[in-house]
Amino acid sequence: MLNNLTNFLYLLAVTGDTNAEDIVDGAINGSRMVVSSFNQDWQDLASGNSEVFKAVVAVSALCGVVFVSFWSLSWYSRLTQEGFSNEVINEMVYPLLICLMLTVNNGQLLASTSLMFRNVAVGLNDKVLSITRNGITLRDAIRTANMDQAFALSAQAQMQECVQKPTEAKDEQGNITNPQDICKEEKIKQIKKNAQEYKEKYGLPSYSNSWNPLDIAGQTINSMVQALSWIIFSGLQAAFQYVVQVAFLLNAYIAPIFLVLSLFPFGAKPIYAWVSGWLSLTLVLMSYSIVCGIAASAIVNASNNNPLFLQLVQAILSPILALAIGSGGGMAAFSCFSSSGRLVSGRVFR
């Protein structure tokens, strides 16, 4: 297992290998790759080709028609007695509007609204990542720190080959040399060269506090534990970002359900919870980017050679903090919507 792990990290330094490029590209452009992987789902939703959304809309529309049919009996009775009074019209507008949104073009209006919320969230997140802190944008700080830490662990794994070399030998001229140190210097020089090539490829800035694999634990077992931890943390980080994007998509899919449930005479309309969900997810996405960006900018501007620091922040600490902020903001928004709904909308939503 340790040999396989070493070989895996060794690929990071081989620029001619396509898999190695994919691995480093993932470390540099992880968040954008996650967002772009769901573009087709959102395009299907916007174009009306999403089968999941169609099925949810069909069931929700059927429930809405049934509810309105029952209420139409009382409406008919009141119309015969009061005519088209303001009170009767107010009671009819909201249910009929819901049925209209669900039945016209398979809920296309609702799908477009969901897509708008998603685009707003992604746009705000991009603006957050474009903020400059300590002379570097949060996006470039995250990309640079991730790339350098990936290459640092790769160099560390390669240097384990140098441990097998003797610490003292004679060259062709008879001078005493240290083949082990020479091997390590060559490995570090090569991996830094490859890292610089990737920086130039992506236009990433360089900073003075560069990593040095020699400052990391040099024993094989520590190297392998750090490498395995780095891989696990990277997987957790990617998994969290995927879950957030899936949550955005799921919130769009279940929109018809929340809309039709708003027909019930609840104290708080479920549609408020749906809108609060969008706000909560947006706060989660932005909070995660802010925390990761601040941590990364601190790394590139301070002497920190621990390759697991940023991965730990991205995989565990940032998600916890982002979820806490997002859930708190969503609950506050839902409470605000619920308490002010009648004041803003009058009797329409009764």
PDB file of C-alpha atoms in Angstrom, residues 100-293:
ATOM      1  CA  LEU A 100     -50.388  28.536 -13.442  1.00  0.00           C
ATOM      2  CA  MET A 101     -46.696  28.273 -12.537  1.00  0.00           C
ATOM      3  CA  LEU A 102     -46.900  24.476 -12.359  1.00  0.00           C
ATOM      4  CA  THR A 103     -48.948  23.797 -15.473  1.00  0.00           C
ATOM      5  CA  VAL A 104     -47.587  26.292 -18.016  1.00  0.00           C
ATOM      6  CA  ASN A 105     -44.753  24.694 -20.024  1.00  0.00           C
ATOM      7  CA  ASN A 106     -43.972  22.050 -17.380  1.00  0.00           C
ATOM      8  CA  GLY A 107     -43.080  24.578 -14.698  1.00  0.00           C
ATOM      9  CA  GLN A 108     -40.663  26.499 -16.901  1.00  0.00           C
ATOM     10  CA  LEU A 109     -41.173  29.714 -14.948  1.00  0.00           C
ATOM     11  CA  LEU A 110     -40.286  27.971 -11.700  1.00  0.00           C
ATOM     12  CA  ALA A 111     -37.246  26.338 -13.315  1.00  0.00           C
ATOM     13  CA  SER A 112     -36.048  29.701 -14.602  1.00  0.00           C
ATOM     14  CA  THR A 113     -36.428  31.161 -11.123  1.00  0.00           C
ATOM     15  CA  SER A 114     -34.326  28.347  -9.652  1.00  0.00           C
ATOM     16  CA  LEU A 115     -31.666  28.852 -12.316  1.00  0.00           C
ATOM     17  CA  MET A 116     -31.603  32.561 -11.520  1.00  0.00           C
ATOM     18  CA  PHE A 117     -31.031  31.838  -7.818  1.00  0.00           C
ATOM     19  CA  ARG A 118     -28.211  29.462  -8.681  1.00  0.00           C
ATOM     20  CA  ASN A 119     -26.518  31.904 -11.043  1.00  0.00           C
ATOM     21  CA  VAL A 120     -26.730  34.637  -8.408  1.00  0.00           C
ATOM     22  CA  ALA A 121     -25.074  32.337  -5.846  1.00  0.00           C
ATOM     23  CA  VAL A 122     -22.260  31.345  -8.221  1.00  0.00           C
ATOM     24  CA  GLY A 123     -21.758  34.964  -9.271  1.00  0.00           C
ATOM     25  CA  LEU A 124     -21.519  36.170  -5.677  1.00  0.00           C
ATOM     26  CA  ASN A 125     -19.068  33.381  -4.888  1.00  0.00           C
ATOM     27  CA  ASP A 126     -16.880  34.382  -7.845  1.00  0.00           C
ATOM     28  CA  LYS A 127     -16.854  37.965  -6.598  1.00  0.00           C
ATOM     29  CA  VAL A 128     -15.823  36.786  -3.152  1.00  0.00           C
ATOM     30  CA  LEU A 129     -12.944  34.764  -4.609  1.00  0.00           C
ATOM     31  CA  SER A 130     -11.818  37.832  -6.568  1.00  0.00           C
ATOM     32  CA  ILE A 131     -11.237  39.813  -3.362  1.00  0.00           C
ATOM     33  CA  THR A 132      -7.578  40.705  -2.830  1.00  0.00           C
ATOM     34  CA  ARG A 133      -6.024  39.992   0.556  1.00  0.00           C
ATOM     35  CA  ASN A 134      -2.339  40.445   1.374  1.00  0.00           C
ATOM     36  CA  GLY A 135      -1.591  41.232  -2.252  1.00  0.00           C
ATOM     37  CA  ILE A 136      -3.223  38.120  -3.735  1.00  0.00           C
ATOM     38  CA  THR A 137      -6.792  37.226  -4.642  1.00  0.00           C
ATOM     39  CA  LEU A 138      -8.482  34.523  -2.601  1.00  0.00           C
ATOM     40  CA  ARG A 139      -8.884  32.365  -5.717  1.00  0.00           C
ATOM     41  CA  ASP A 140      -5.185  32.558  -6.631  1.00  0.00           C
ATOM     42  CA  ALA A 141      -4.200  31.968  -3.010  1.00  0.00           C
ATOM     43  CA  ILE A 142      -6.246  28.755  -2.852  1.00  0.00           C
ATOM     44  CA  ARG A 143      -4.983  27.523  -6.210  1.00  0.00           C
ATOM     45  CA  THR A 144      -1.346  28.352  -5.461  1.00  0.00           C
ATOM     46  CA  ALA A 145      -1.366  26.840  -1.975  1.00  0.00           C
ATOM     47  CA  ASN A 146      -3.087  23.657  -3.162  1.00  0.00           C
ATOM     48  CA  MET A 147      -0.643  23.233  -6.027  1.00  0.00           C
ATOM     49  CA  ASP A 148       2.447  23.868  -3.901  1.00  0.00           C
ATOM     50  CA  GLN A 149       1.303  21.465  -1.216  1.00  0.00           C
ATOM     51  CA  ALA A 150       0.598  18.780  -3.800  1.00  0.00           C
ATOM     52  CA  PHE A 151       4.066  19.198  -5.297  1.00  0.00           C
ATOM     53  CA  ALA A 152       5.662  19.320  -1.837  1.00  0.00           C
ATOM     54  CA  LEU A 153       4.222  15.935  -0.912  1.00  0.00           C
ATOM     55  CA  SER A 154       5.221  14.599  -4.304  1.00  0.00           C
ATOM     56  CA  ALA A 155       8.805  15.733  -3.741  1.00  0.00           C
ATOM     57  CA  GLN A 156       8.786  14.213  -0.289  1.00  0.00           C
ATOM     58  CA  ALA A 157       7.619  10.881  -1.684  1.00  0.00           C
ATOM     59  CA  GLN A 158      10.323  10.946  -4.349  1.00  0.00           C
ATOM     60  CA  MET A 159      13.020  11.707  -1.790  1.00  0.00           C
ATOM     61  CA  GLN A 160      12.333   8.384  -0.136  1.00  0.00           C
ATOM     62  CA  GLU A 161      14.235   6.868  -3.048  1.00  0.00           C
ATOM     63  CA  CYS A 162      17.266   8.868  -1.943  1.00  0.00           C
ATOM     64  CA  VAL A 163      17.207   7.305   1.522  1.00  0.00           C
ATOM     65  CA  GLN A 164      18.427   4.036   0.016  1.00  0.00           C
ATOM     66  CA  LYS A 165      21.574   5.716  -1.286  1.00  0.00           C
ATOM     67  CA  PRO A 166      24.736   5.804   0.859  1.00  0.00           C
ATOM     68  CA  THR A 167      25.618   8.893   2.859  1.00  0.00           C
ATOM     69  CA  GLU A 168      29.283   8.776   1.863  1.00  0.00           C
ATOM     70  CA  ALA A 169      31.040   7.872  -1.371  1.00  0.00           C
ATOM     71  CA  LYS A 170      33.834   8.992  -3.680  1.00  0.00           C
ATOM     72  CA  ASP A 171      33.360  10.552  -7.095  1.00  0.00           C
ATOM     73  CA  GLU A 172      35.543  10.000 -10.158  1.00  0.00           C
ATOM     74  CA  GLN A 173      38.096  12.521  -8.907  1.00  0.00           C
ATOM     75  CA  GLY A 174      38.322  10.777  -5.553  1.00  0.00           C
ATOM     76  CA  ASN A 175      36.475  13.488  -3.625  1.00  0.00           C
ATOM     77  CA  ILE A 176      34.210  12.436  -0.789  1.00  0.00           C
ATOM     78  CA  THR A 177      30.553  13.147  -1.575  1.00  0.00           C
ATOM     79  CA  ASN A 178      27.145  12.466  -0.078  1.00  0.00           C
ATOM     80  CA  PRO A 179      25.017  10.729  -2.755  1.00  0.00           C
ATOM     81  CA  GLN A 180      21.946  10.906  -0.535  1.00  0.00           C
ATOM     82  CA  ASP A 181      22.045  14.706  -0.213  1.00  0.00           C
ATOM     83  CA  ILE A 182      22.849  15.103  -3.897  1.00  0.00           C
ATOM     84  CA  CYS A 183      19.855  12.958  -4.812  1.00  0.00           C
ATOM     85  CA  LYS A 184      17.567  15.002  -2.564  1.00  0.00           C
ATOM     86  CA  GLU A 185      18.777  18.286  -4.016  1.00  0.00           C
ATOM     87  CA  GLU A 186      18.179  17.030  -7.543  1.00  0.00           C
ATOM     88  CA  LYS A 187      14.670  15.847  -6.683  1.00  0.00           C
ATOM     89  CA  ILE A 188      13.775  19.157  -5.042  1.00  0.00           C
ATOM     90  CA  LYS A 189      15.199  21.144  -7.920  1.00  0.00           C
ATOM     91  CA  GLN A 190      13.224  19.135 -10.464  1.00  0.00           C
ATOM     92  CA  ILE A 191       9.929  19.263  -8.594  1.00  0.00           C
ATOM     93  CA  LYS A 192      10.262  23.022  -8.025  1.00  0.00           C
ATOM     94  CA  LYS A 193      10.946  23.476 -11.718  1.00  0.00           C
ATOM     95  CA  ASN A 194       7.795  21.544 -12.558  1.00  0.00           C
ATOM     96  CA  ALA A 195       5.810  23.576 -10.025  1.00  0.00           C
ATOM     97  CA  GLN A 196       7.072  26.817 -11.551  1.00  0.00           C
ATOM     98  CA  GLU A 197       6.009  25.602 -14.996  1.00  0.00           C
ATOM     99  CA  TYR A 198       2.501  25.015 -13.697  1.00  0.00           C
ATOM    100  CA  LYS A 199       2.455  28.475 -12.117  1.00  0.00           C
ATOM    101  CA  GLU A 200       3.377  30.001 -15.448  1.00  0.00           C
ATOM    102  CA  LYS A 201       0.806  27.826 -17.211  1.00  0.00           C
ATOM    103  CA  TYR A 202      -2.038  29.074 -14.998  1.00  0.00           C
ATOM    104  CA  GLY A 203      -0.654  32.570 -14.412  1.00  0.00           C
ATOM    105  CA  LEU A 204      -0.336  32.036 -10.668  1.00  0.00           C
ATOM    106  CA  PRO A 205       1.815  34.452  -8.642  1.00  0.00           C
ATOM    107  CA  SER A 206       4.969  33.397  -6.840  1.00  0.00           C
ATOM    108  CA  TYR A 207       5.638  34.257  -3.231  1.00  0.00           C
ATOM    109  CA  SER A 208       8.729  34.374  -1.053  1.00  0.00           C
ATOM    110  CA  ASN A 209       7.690  31.778   1.528  1.00  0.00           C
ATOM    111  CA  SER A 210       8.173  28.819  -0.776  1.00  0.00           C
ATOM    112  CA  TRP A 211       7.828  25.292   0.492  1.00  0.00           C
ATOM    113  CA  ASN A 212      10.806  23.111   1.277  1.00  0.00           C
ATOM    114  CA  PRO A 213      10.209  19.359   1.486  1.00  0.00           C
ATOM    115  CA  LEU A 214      13.293  19.021   3.691  1.00  0.00           C
ATOM    116  CA  ASP A 215      11.467  20.915   6.435  1.00  0.00           C
ATOM    117  CA  ILE A 216       8.709  18.306   6.456  1.00  0.00           C
ATOM    118  CA  ALA A 217       9.147  15.090   8.429  1.00  0.00           C
ATOM    119  CA  GLY A 218      11.727  13.016   6.634  1.00  0.00           C
ATOM    120  CA  GLN A 219      10.935   9.528   7.809  1.00  0.00           C
ATOM    121  CA  THR A 220       9.196   7.202   5.405  1.00  0.00           C
ATOM    122  CA  ILE A 221       6.317   6.352   7.714  1.00  0.00           C
ATOM    123  CA  ASN A 222       5.607  10.050   8.412  1.00  0.00           C
ATOM    124  CA  SER A 223       5.790  10.797   4.719  1.00  0.00           C
ATOM    125  CA  MET A 224       3.302   8.076   3.893  1.00  0.00           C
ATOM    126  CA  VAL A 225       0.920   9.094   6.676  1.00  0.00           C
ATOM    127  CA  GLN A 226       1.001  12.696   5.479  1.00  0.00           C
ATOM    128  CA  ALA A 227       0.490  11.626   1.882  1.00  0.00           C
ATOM    129  CA  LEU A 228      -2.444   9.382   2.773  1.00  0.00           C
ATOM    130  CA  SER A 229      -3.954  12.134   4.934  1.00  0.00           C
ATOM    131  CA  TRP A 230      -3.551  14.627   2.090  1.00  0.00           C
ATOM    132  CA  ILE A 231      -5.400  12.310  -0.293  1.00  0.00           C
ATOM    133  CA  ILE A 232      -8.213  11.703   2.221  1.00  0.00           C
ATOM    134  CA  PHE A 233      -8.601  15.411   2.987  1.00  0.00           C
ATOM    135  CA  SER A 234      -8.608  16.229  -0.728  1.00  0.00           C
ATOM    136  CA  GLY A 235     -11.369  13.684  -1.244  1.00  0.00           C
ATOM    137  CA  LEU A 236     -13.419  15.090   1.634  1.00  0.00           C
ATOM    138  CA  GLN A 237     -12.967  18.604   0.283  1.00  0.00           C
ATOM    139  CA  ALA A 238     -14.159  17.602  -3.192  1.00  0.00           C
ATOM    140  CA  ALA A 239     -17.035  15.611  -1.684  1.00  0.00           C
ATOM    141  CA  PHE A 240     -18.242  18.630   0.300  1.00  0.00           C
ATOM    142  CA  GLN A 241     -18.196  20.849  -2.777  1.00  0.00           C
ATOM    143  CA  TYR A 242     -20.096  18.203  -4.739  1.00  0.00           C
ATOM    144  CA  VAL A 243     -22.687  17.915  -1.975  1.00  0.00           C
ATOM    145  CA  VAL A 244     -23.209  21.695  -1.979  1.00  0.00           C
ATOM    146  CA  GLN A 245     -23.762  21.710  -5.749  1.00  0.00           C
ATOM    147  CA  VAL A 246     -26.094  18.705  -5.473  1.00  0.00           C
ATOM    148  CA  ALA A 247     -28.008  20.600  -2.770  1.00  0.00           C
ATOM    149  CA  PHE A 248     -28.469  23.521  -5.177  1.00  0.00           C
ATOM    150  CA  LEU A 249     -29.807  21.146  -7.815  1.00  0.00           C
ATOM    151  CA  LEU A 250     -32.022  19.300  -5.333  1.00  0.00           C
ATOM    152  CA  ASN A 251     -33.466  22.588  -4.104  1.00  0.00           C
ATOM    153  CA  ALA A 252     -34.457  23.363  -7.674  1.00  0.00           C
ATOM    154  CA  TYR A 253     -36.014  19.918  -8.184  1.00  0.00           C
ATOM    155  CA  ILE A 254     -38.196  20.114  -5.065  1.00  0.00           C
ATOM    156  CA  ALA A 255     -39.392  23.672  -5.740  1.00  0.00           C
ATOM    157  CA  PRO A 256     -42.802  22.483  -7.064  1.00  0.00           C
ATOM    158  CA  ILE A 257     -43.405  20.516  -3.864  1.00  0.00           C
ATOM    159  CA  PHE A 258     -42.804  23.536  -1.631  1.00  0.00           C
ATOM    160  CA  LEU A 259     -44.925  25.663  -3.932  1.00  0.00           C
ATOM    161  CA  VAL A 260     -47.955  23.386  -3.851  1.00  0.00           C
ATOM    162  CA  LEU A 261     -47.624  22.816  -0.090  1.00  0.00           C
ATOM    163  CA  SER A 262     -48.047  26.564   0.316  1.00  0.00           C
ATOM    164  CA  LEU A 263     -51.707  26.052  -0.586  1.00  0.00           C
ATOM    165  CA  PHE A 264     -52.304  24.504   2.829  1.00  0.00           C
ATOM    166  CA  PRO A 265     -53.410  26.907   5.576  1.00  0.00           C
ATOM    167  CA  PHE A 266     -50.155  26.621   7.516  1.00  0.00           C
ATOM    168  CA  GLY A 267     -48.967  29.340   9.854  1.00  0.00           C
ATOM    169  CA  ALA A 268     -45.777  29.679   7.781  1.00  0.00           C
ATOM    170  CA  LYS A 269     -45.788  29.038   4.064  1.00  0.00           C
ATOM    171  CA  PRO A 270     -43.362  26.294   2.902  1.00  0.00           C
ATOM    172  CA  ILE A 271     -42.382  28.507  -0.026  1.00  0.00           C
ATOM    173  CA  TYR A 272     -40.637  30.719   2.534  1.00  0.00           C
ATOM    174  CA  ALA A 273     -38.547  27.720   3.570  1.00  0.00           C
ATOM    175  CA  TRP A 274     -37.639  27.110  -0.080  1.00  0.00           C
ATOM    176  CA  VAL A 275     -36.435  30.684  -0.584  1.00  0.00           C
ATOM    177  CA  SER A 276     -34.595  30.529   2.746  1.00  0.00           C
ATOM    178  CA  GLY A 277     -32.926  27.347   1.512  1.00  0.00           C
ATOM    179  CA  TRP A 278     -31.428  29.222  -1.430  1.00  0.00           C
ATOM    180  CA  LEU A 279     -30.139  31.918   0.885  1.00  0.00           C
ATOM    181  CA  SER A 280     -28.713  29.306   3.236  1.00  0.00           C
ATOM    182  CA  LEU A 281     -26.895  27.450   0.438  1.00  0.00           C
ATOM    183  CA  THR A 282     -25.527  30.714  -0.915  1.00  0.00           C
ATOM    184  CA  LEU A 283     -24.175  31.583   2.529  1.00  0.00           C
ATOM    185  CA  VAL A 284     -22.610  28.117   2.819  1.00  0.00           C
ATOM    186  CA  LEU A 285     -20.890  28.489  -0.552  1.00  0.00           C
ATOM    187  CA  MET A 286     -19.621  32.008   0.159  1.00  0.00           C
ATOM    188  CA  SER A 287     -18.561  31.238   3.739  1.00  0.00           C
ATOM    189  CA  TYR A 288     -16.609  28.198   2.584  1.00  0.00           C
ATOM    190  CA  SER A 289     -14.782  30.251  -0.053  1.00  0.00           C
ATOM    191  CA  ILE A 290     -14.007  33.043   2.412  1.00  0.00           C
ATOM    192  CA  VAL A 291     -12.587  30.746   5.089  1.00  0.00           C
ATOM    193  CA  CYS A 292     -10.519  28.726   2.603  1.00  0.00           C
ATOM    194  CA  GLY A 293      -9.322  31.896   0.878  1.00  0.00           C
TER     195      GLY A 293
END
